């Protein structure tokens, strides 16, 4: 089945810094989403981005489907951005395969 | 527009018991999927239902089962609970060719 890798596994930033999270996948996909898992466990939707570029405030994402990777950019990070970020892909199987996540800690 | 609702939020059960978790999808969404999250295995797919039919199943033992009702609400059942079944169980709801939305999850502890 499809494999999903995320890097880095852990990231520590000072408030105000920028960061880039990467997701690599091993096969073509028809759906790719980025999620932020809050401290209570809920997965919060960030982007639905099987291809192209999207922006939402301080966050933006780019997926290059032909090269099988996606990037999540966080600018001017805030302490509330802390948590685990997951990339999830669906390669036409009606279910997600999740990456292992990137744990982000933003220090005040 | 109401989101995905999972009940209960927290559950403590004893080994050998069975448990039923519920998921009400976003109105109009006919696909409901279930995932298990543990520290060791990460987020793993359990099964997916569409219009009351199981379309896809992950690699879990037969003790894990589910169903979907005509109103798209779904339940999953775990029988003969084991300590290793302690996990966060997440449900996702989706319309055709659109993004999926997750509920808040049910945190199951088996003692």
mmCIF file of C-alpha atoms in Angstrom:
data_model
loop_
_atom_site.group_PDB
_atom_site.id
_atom_site.type_symbol
_atom_site.label_atom_id
_atom_site.label_comp_id
_atom_site.label_asym_id
_atom_site.label_seq_id
_atom_site.Cartn_x
_atom_site.Cartn_y
_atom_site.Cartn_z
ATOM 1 C CA UNK A 1 0.000 0.000 0.000
ATOM 2 C CA UNK A 2 0.872 3.658 -0.165
ATOM 3 C CA UNK A 3 3.530 4.934 2.241
ATOM 4 C CA UNK A 4 3.506 8.393 3.806
ATOM 5 C CA UNK A 5 6.503 10.041 5.420
ATOM 6 C CA UNK A 6 6.630 13.323 7.278
ATOM 7 C CA UNK A 7 9.591 15.443 8.248
ATOM 8 C CA UNK A 8 10.859 16.622 10.568
ATOM 9 C CA UNK A 9 9.412 14.405 13.309
ATOM 10 C CA UNK A 10 9.895 17.171 15.883
ATOM 11 C CA UNK A 11 10.306 20.909 15.546
ATOM 12 C CA UNK A 12 10.903 23.527 18.219
ATOM 13 C CA UNK A 13 10.528 27.193 17.308
ATOM 14 C CA UNK A 14 10.508 30.564 18.959
ATOM 15 C CA UNK A 15 7.313 32.529 18.607
ATOM 16 C CA UNK A 16 7.400 34.558 15.419
ATOM 17 C CA UNK A 17 9.568 32.128 13.449
ATOM 18 C CA UNK A 18 8.568 30.489 10.179
ATOM 19 C CA UNK A 19 8.560 26.761 9.459
ATOM 20 C CA UNK A 20 8.082 24.259 6.665
ATOM 21 C CA UNK A 21 6.683 20.770 7.198
ATOM 22 C CA UNK A 22 7.054 18.157 4.490
ATOM 23 C CA UNK A 23 4.973 15.143 3.470
ATOM 24 C CA UNK A 24 6.221 12.564 0.954
ATOM 25 C CA UNK A 25 3.983 9.840 -0.456
ATOM 26 C CA UNK A 26 4.831 6.822 -2.523
ATOM 27 C CA UNK A 27 2.007 6.696 -5.071
ATOM 28 C CA UNK A 28 -0.481 8.903 -6.879
ATOM 29 C CA UNK A 29 -3.312 10.252 -4.721
ATOM 30 C CA UNK A 30 -6.775 11.653 -5.297
ATOM 31 C CA UNK A 31 -6.974 13.364 -1.919
ATOM 32 C CA UNK A 32 -4.448 14.926 0.425
ATOM 33 C CA UNK A 33 -5.316 16.768 3.583
ATOM 34 C CA UNK A 34 -3.320 18.463 6.327
ATOM 35 C CA UNK A 35 -4.624 18.326 9.883
ATOM 36 C CA UNK A 36 -3.639 19.838 13.207
ATOM 37 C CA UNK A 37 -4.425 17.641 16.179
ATOM 38 C CA UNK A 38 -5.501 19.703 19.161
ATOM 39 C CA UNK A 39 -4.628 18.769 22.766
ATOM 40 C CA UNK A 40 -7.968 16.994 23.128
ATOM 41 C CA UNK A 41 -7.295 14.758 20.153
ATOM 42 C CA UNK A 42 -9.546 16.238 17.505
ATOM 43 C CA UNK A 43 -8.148 16.534 13.999
ATOM 44 C CA UNK A 44 -8.715 20.063 12.759
ATOM 45 C CA UNK A 45 -8.819 20.536 8.995
ATOM 46 C CA UNK A 46 -6.136 22.834 7.653
ATOM 47 C CA UNK A 47 -6.083 22.158 3.912
ATOM 48 C CA UNK A 48 -7.711 19.896 1.355
ATOM 49 C CA UNK A 49 -5.003 20.003 -1.301
ATOM 50 C CA UNK A 50 -4.551 17.074 -3.708
ATOM 51 C CA UNK A 51 -2.626 19.485 -5.961
ATOM 52 C CA UNK A 52 -1.713 23.145 -6.255
ATOM 53 C CA UNK A 53 -1.273 25.877 -3.666
ATOM 54 C CA UNK A 54 -3.646 27.295 -1.068
ATOM 55 C CA UNK A 55 -3.330 29.921 1.625
ATOM 56 C CA UNK A 56 -5.309 30.556 4.780
ATOM 57 C CA UNK A 57 -3.984 33.389 6.907
ATOM 58 C CA UNK A 58 -0.535 32.551 8.247
ATOM 59 C CA UNK A 59 -0.709 29.041 6.822
ATOM 60 C CA UNK A 60 -0.212 27.921 3.272
ATOM 61 C CA UNK A 61 0.268 24.585 1.547
ATOM 62 C CA UNK A 62 1.588 23.316 -1.747
ATOM 63 C CA UNK A 63 1.193 19.857 -3.236
ATOM 64 C CA UNK A 64 3.257 18.768 -6.231
ATOM 65 C CA UNK A 65 1.389 15.624 -7.163
ATOM 66 C CA UNK A 66 3.751 14.654 -9.991
ATOM 67 C CA UNK A 67 6.678 14.625 -7.564
ATOM 68 C CA UNK A 68 4.631 13.102 -4.731
ATOM 69 C CA UNK A 69 5.143 15.611 -1.976
ATOM 70 C CA UNK A 70 3.317 18.328 -0.102
ATOM 71 C CA UNK A 71 4.574 21.201 2.020
ATOM 72 C CA UNK A 72 2.864 23.056 4.836
ATOM 73 C CA UNK A 73 4.192 26.537 5.621
ATOM 74 C CA UNK A 74 3.559 28.250 8.930
ATOM 75 C CA UNK A 75 4.599 31.884 9.134
ATOM 76 C CA UNK A 76 4.939 34.064 12.224
ATOM 77 C CA UNK A 77 4.265 31.072 14.456
ATOM 78 C CA UNK A 78 2.287 31.473 17.666
ATOM 79 C CA UNK A 79 2.170 29.315 20.789
ATOM 80 C CA UNK A 80 -1.305 28.201 19.766
ATOM 81 C CA UNK A 81 0.227 26.569 16.679
ATOM 82 C CA UNK A 82 1.810 23.943 18.935
ATOM 83 C CA UNK A 83 0.626 20.388 18.483
ATOM 84 C CA UNK A 84 0.940 17.560 16.010
ATOM 85 C CA UNK A 85 0.486 18.101 12.285
ATOM 86 C CA UNK A 86 -0.615 15.183 10.153
ATOM 87 C CA UNK A 87 -0.607 14.692 6.431
ATOM 88 C CA UNK A 88 -3.163 12.150 5.194
ATOM 89 C CA UNK A 89 -3.527 10.774 1.689
ATOM 90 C CA UNK A 90 -6.128 8.702 -0.095
ATOM 91 C CA UNK A 91 -5.082 6.849 -3.234
ATOM 92 C CA UNK A 92 -8.536 5.962 -4.524
ATOM 93 C CA UNK A 93 -9.217 3.517 -1.711
ATOM 94 C CA UNK A 94 -11.851 5.535 0.166
ATOM 95 C CA UNK A 95 -9.650 5.672 3.249
ATOM 96 C CA UNK A 96 -6.801 7.791 4.520
ATOM 97 C CA UNK A 97 -3.266 6.665 5.118
ATOM 98 C CA UNK A 98 -1.718 8.980 7.676
ATOM 99 C CA UNK A 99 1.866 10.015 8.069
ATOM 100 C CA UNK A 100 3.504 9.700 11.483
ATOM 101 C CA UNK A 101 3.081 13.422 12.149
ATOM 102 C CA UNK A 102 5.315 16.364 12.982
ATOM 103 C CA UNK A 103 5.233 17.522 16.595
ATOM 104 C CA UNK A 104 5.601 21.311 16.688
ATOM 105 C CA UNK A 105 6.420 23.210 19.860
ATOM 106 C CA UNK A 106 6.331 27.003 19.709
ATOM 107 C CA UNK A 107 8.034 28.665 22.654
ATOM 108 C CA UNK A 108 7.007 32.114 23.935
ATOM 109 C CA UNK B 1 -23.917 23.412 10.189
ATOM 110 C CA UNK B 2 -23.296 20.761 12.836
ATOM 111 C CA UNK B 3 -20.008 18.880 12.708
ATOM 112 C CA UNK B 4 -19.261 15.224 13.217
ATOM 113 C CA UNK B 5 -20.476 14.042 16.609
ATOM 114 C CA UNK B 6 -18.967 11.112 18.443
ATOM 115 C CA UNK B 7 -20.326 9.622 21.627
ATOM 116 C CA UNK B 8 -19.314 8.939 24.262
ATOM 117 C CA UNK B 9 -16.220 11.113 24.601
ATOM 118 C CA UNK B 10 -14.611 8.938 27.245
ATOM 119 C CA UNK B 11 -15.094 5.327 28.205
ATOM 120 C CA UNK B 12 -13.491 2.963 30.693
ATOM 121 C CA UNK B 13 -14.081 -0.759 30.240
ATOM 122 C CA UNK B 14 -12.738 -3.966 31.697
ATOM 123 C CA UNK B 15 -10.881 -6.625 29.728
ATOM 124 C CA UNK B 16 -13.279 -9.078 28.142
ATOM 125 C CA UNK B 17 -16.179 -6.639 27.928
ATOM 126 C CA UNK B 18 -17.545 -5.228 24.710
ATOM 127 C CA UNK B 19 -18.080 -1.613 23.724
ATOM 128 C CA UNK B 20 -20.113 0.316 21.150
ATOM 129 C CA UNK B 21 -19.087 3.734 19.868
ATOM 130 C CA UNK B 22 -21.320 6.036 17.867
ATOM 131 C CA UNK B 23 -20.677 8.557 15.117
ATOM 132 C CA UNK B 24 -23.173 10.979 13.587
ATOM 133 C CA UNK B 25 -21.807 12.467 10.348
ATOM 134 C CA UNK B 26 -22.351 15.906 8.910
ATOM 135 C CA UNK B 27 -25.804 16.165 7.376
ATOM 136 C CA UNK B 28 -25.710 14.988 3.772
ATOM 137 C CA UNK B 29 -22.459 13.044 4.125
ATOM 138 C CA UNK B 30 -22.924 9.375 3.279
ATOM 139 C CA UNK B 31 -19.393 8.119 3.887
ATOM 140 C CA UNK B 32 -18.247 7.390 7.441
ATOM 141 C CA UNK B 33 -14.801 6.050 8.258
ATOM 142 C CA UNK B 34 -13.274 4.929 11.553
ATOM 143 C CA UNK B 35 -9.664 5.211 12.687
ATOM 144 C CA UNK B 36 -7.743 4.055 15.746
ATOM 145 C CA UNK B 37 -4.936 6.166 17.178
ATOM 146 C CA UNK B 38 -2.377 4.729 19.580
ATOM 147 C CA UNK B 39 1.037 6.069 20.582
ATOM 148 C CA UNK B 40 2.785 3.047 19.101
ATOM 149 C CA UNK B 41 0.918 2.575 15.833
ATOM 150 C CA UNK B 42 -0.240 6.082 14.997
ATOM 151 C CA UNK B 43 -3.489 6.584 13.092
ATOM 152 C CA UNK B 44 -4.761 3.407 11.470
ATOM 153 C CA UNK B 45 -7.812 2.828 9.292
ATOM 154 C CA UNK B 46 -10.474 0.490 10.662
ATOM 155 C CA UNK B 47 -13.339 0.527 8.131
ATOM 156 C CA UNK B 48 -15.406 2.729 5.859
ATOM 157 C CA UNK B 49 -19.159 2.693 5.245
ATOM 158 C CA UNK B 50 -21.151 4.251 2.442
ATOM 159 C CA UNK B 51 -24.919 4.007 2.175
ATOM 160 C CA UNK B 52 -25.060 1.246 4.812
ATOM 161 C CA UNK B 53 -22.443 -0.900 3.033
ATOM 162 C CA UNK B 54 -18.906 -1.559 4.213
ATOM 163 C CA UNK B 55 -16.712 -0.568 1.280
ATOM 164 C CA UNK B 56 -13.297 -0.994 2.781
ATOM 165 C CA UNK B 57 -11.735 -2.598 5.837
ATOM 166 C CA UNK B 58 -8.370 -2.199 7.484
ATOM 167 C CA UNK B 59 -6.164 -4.853 8.988
ATOM 168 C CA UNK B 60 -7.875 -5.407 12.328
ATOM 169 C CA UNK B 61 -9.160 -8.621 13.922
ATOM 170 C CA UNK B 62 -12.771 -9.687 13.639
ATOM 171 C CA UNK B 63 -13.446 -8.387 17.167
ATOM 172 C CA UNK B 64 -13.759 -4.982 15.511
ATOM 173 C CA UNK B 65 -16.976 -4.523 13.601
ATOM 174 C CA UNK B 66 -19.221 -1.732 12.488
ATOM 175 C CA UNK B 67 -22.408 -0.809 10.773
ATOM 176 C CA UNK B 68 -24.154 2.162 9.243
ATOM 177 C CA UNK B 69 -27.809 3.046 9.482
ATOM 178 C CA UNK B 70 -30.113 4.531 6.864
ATOM 179 C CA UNK B 71 -29.605 8.024 8.347
ATOM 180 C CA UNK B 72 -25.808 7.570 7.827
ATOM 181 C CA UNK B 73 -25.079 7.344 11.534
ATOM 182 C CA UNK B 74 -22.490 4.684 12.224
ATOM 183 C CA UNK B 75 -21.528 2.509 15.141
ATOM 184 C CA UNK B 76 -18.425 0.481 15.759
ATOM 185 C CA UNK B 77 -18.254 -2.399 18.179
ATOM 186 C CA UNK B 78 -15.275 -4.021 19.819
ATOM 187 C CA UNK B 79 -15.890 -7.355 21.529
ATOM 188 C CA UNK B 80 -13.744 -9.166 24.069
ATOM 189 C CA UNK B 81 -11.735 -6.061 24.859
ATOM 190 C CA UNK B 82 -7.982 -6.323 25.343
ATOM 191 C CA UNK B 83 -5.633 -3.873 27.040
ATOM 192 C CA UNK B 84 -4.172 -3.055 23.632
ATOM 193 C CA UNK B 85 -7.527 -1.740 22.443
ATOM 194 C CA UNK B 86 -7.022 1.328 24.622
ATOM 195 C CA UNK B 87 -6.883 4.138 22.108
ATOM 196 C CA UNK B 88 -8.473 7.237 20.696
ATOM 197 C CA UNK B 89 -11.110 6.237 18.140
ATOM 198 C CA UNK B 90 -11.844 8.846 15.491
ATOM 199 C CA UNK B 91 -14.652 8.974 13.021
ATOM 200 C CA UNK B 92 -14.589 10.901 9.728
ATOM 201 C CA UNK B 93 -17.457 11.985 7.542
ATOM 202 C CA UNK B 94 -17.193 12.832 3.878
ATOM 203 C CA UNK B 95 -19.257 13.722 0.843
ATOM 204 C CA UNK B 96 -18.250 12.506 -2.610
ATOM 205 C CA UNK B 97 -14.925 13.926 -3.843
ATOM 206 C CA UNK B 98 -14.634 16.441 -1.049
ATOM 207 C CA UNK B 99 -12.621 16.821 2.110
ATOM 208 C CA UNK B 100 -13.182 14.670 5.158
ATOM 209 C CA UNK B 101 -14.068 16.056 8.585
ATOM 210 C CA UNK B 102 -13.316 14.351 11.874
ATOM 211 C CA UNK B 103 -15.212 14.167 15.118
ATOM 212 C CA UNK B 104 -13.719 14.872 18.537
ATOM 213 C CA UNK B 105 -13.048 11.204 19.127
ATOM 214 C CA UNK B 106 -13.837 8.659 21.803
ATOM 215 C CA UNK B 107 -11.027 7.881 24.215
ATOM 216 C CA UNK B 108 -11.328 4.255 25.306
ATOM 217 C CA UNK B 109 -9.386 2.921 28.264
ATOM 218 C CA UNK B 110 -9.382 -0.828 28.929
ATOM 219 C CA UNK B 111 -8.355 -1.859 32.433
#
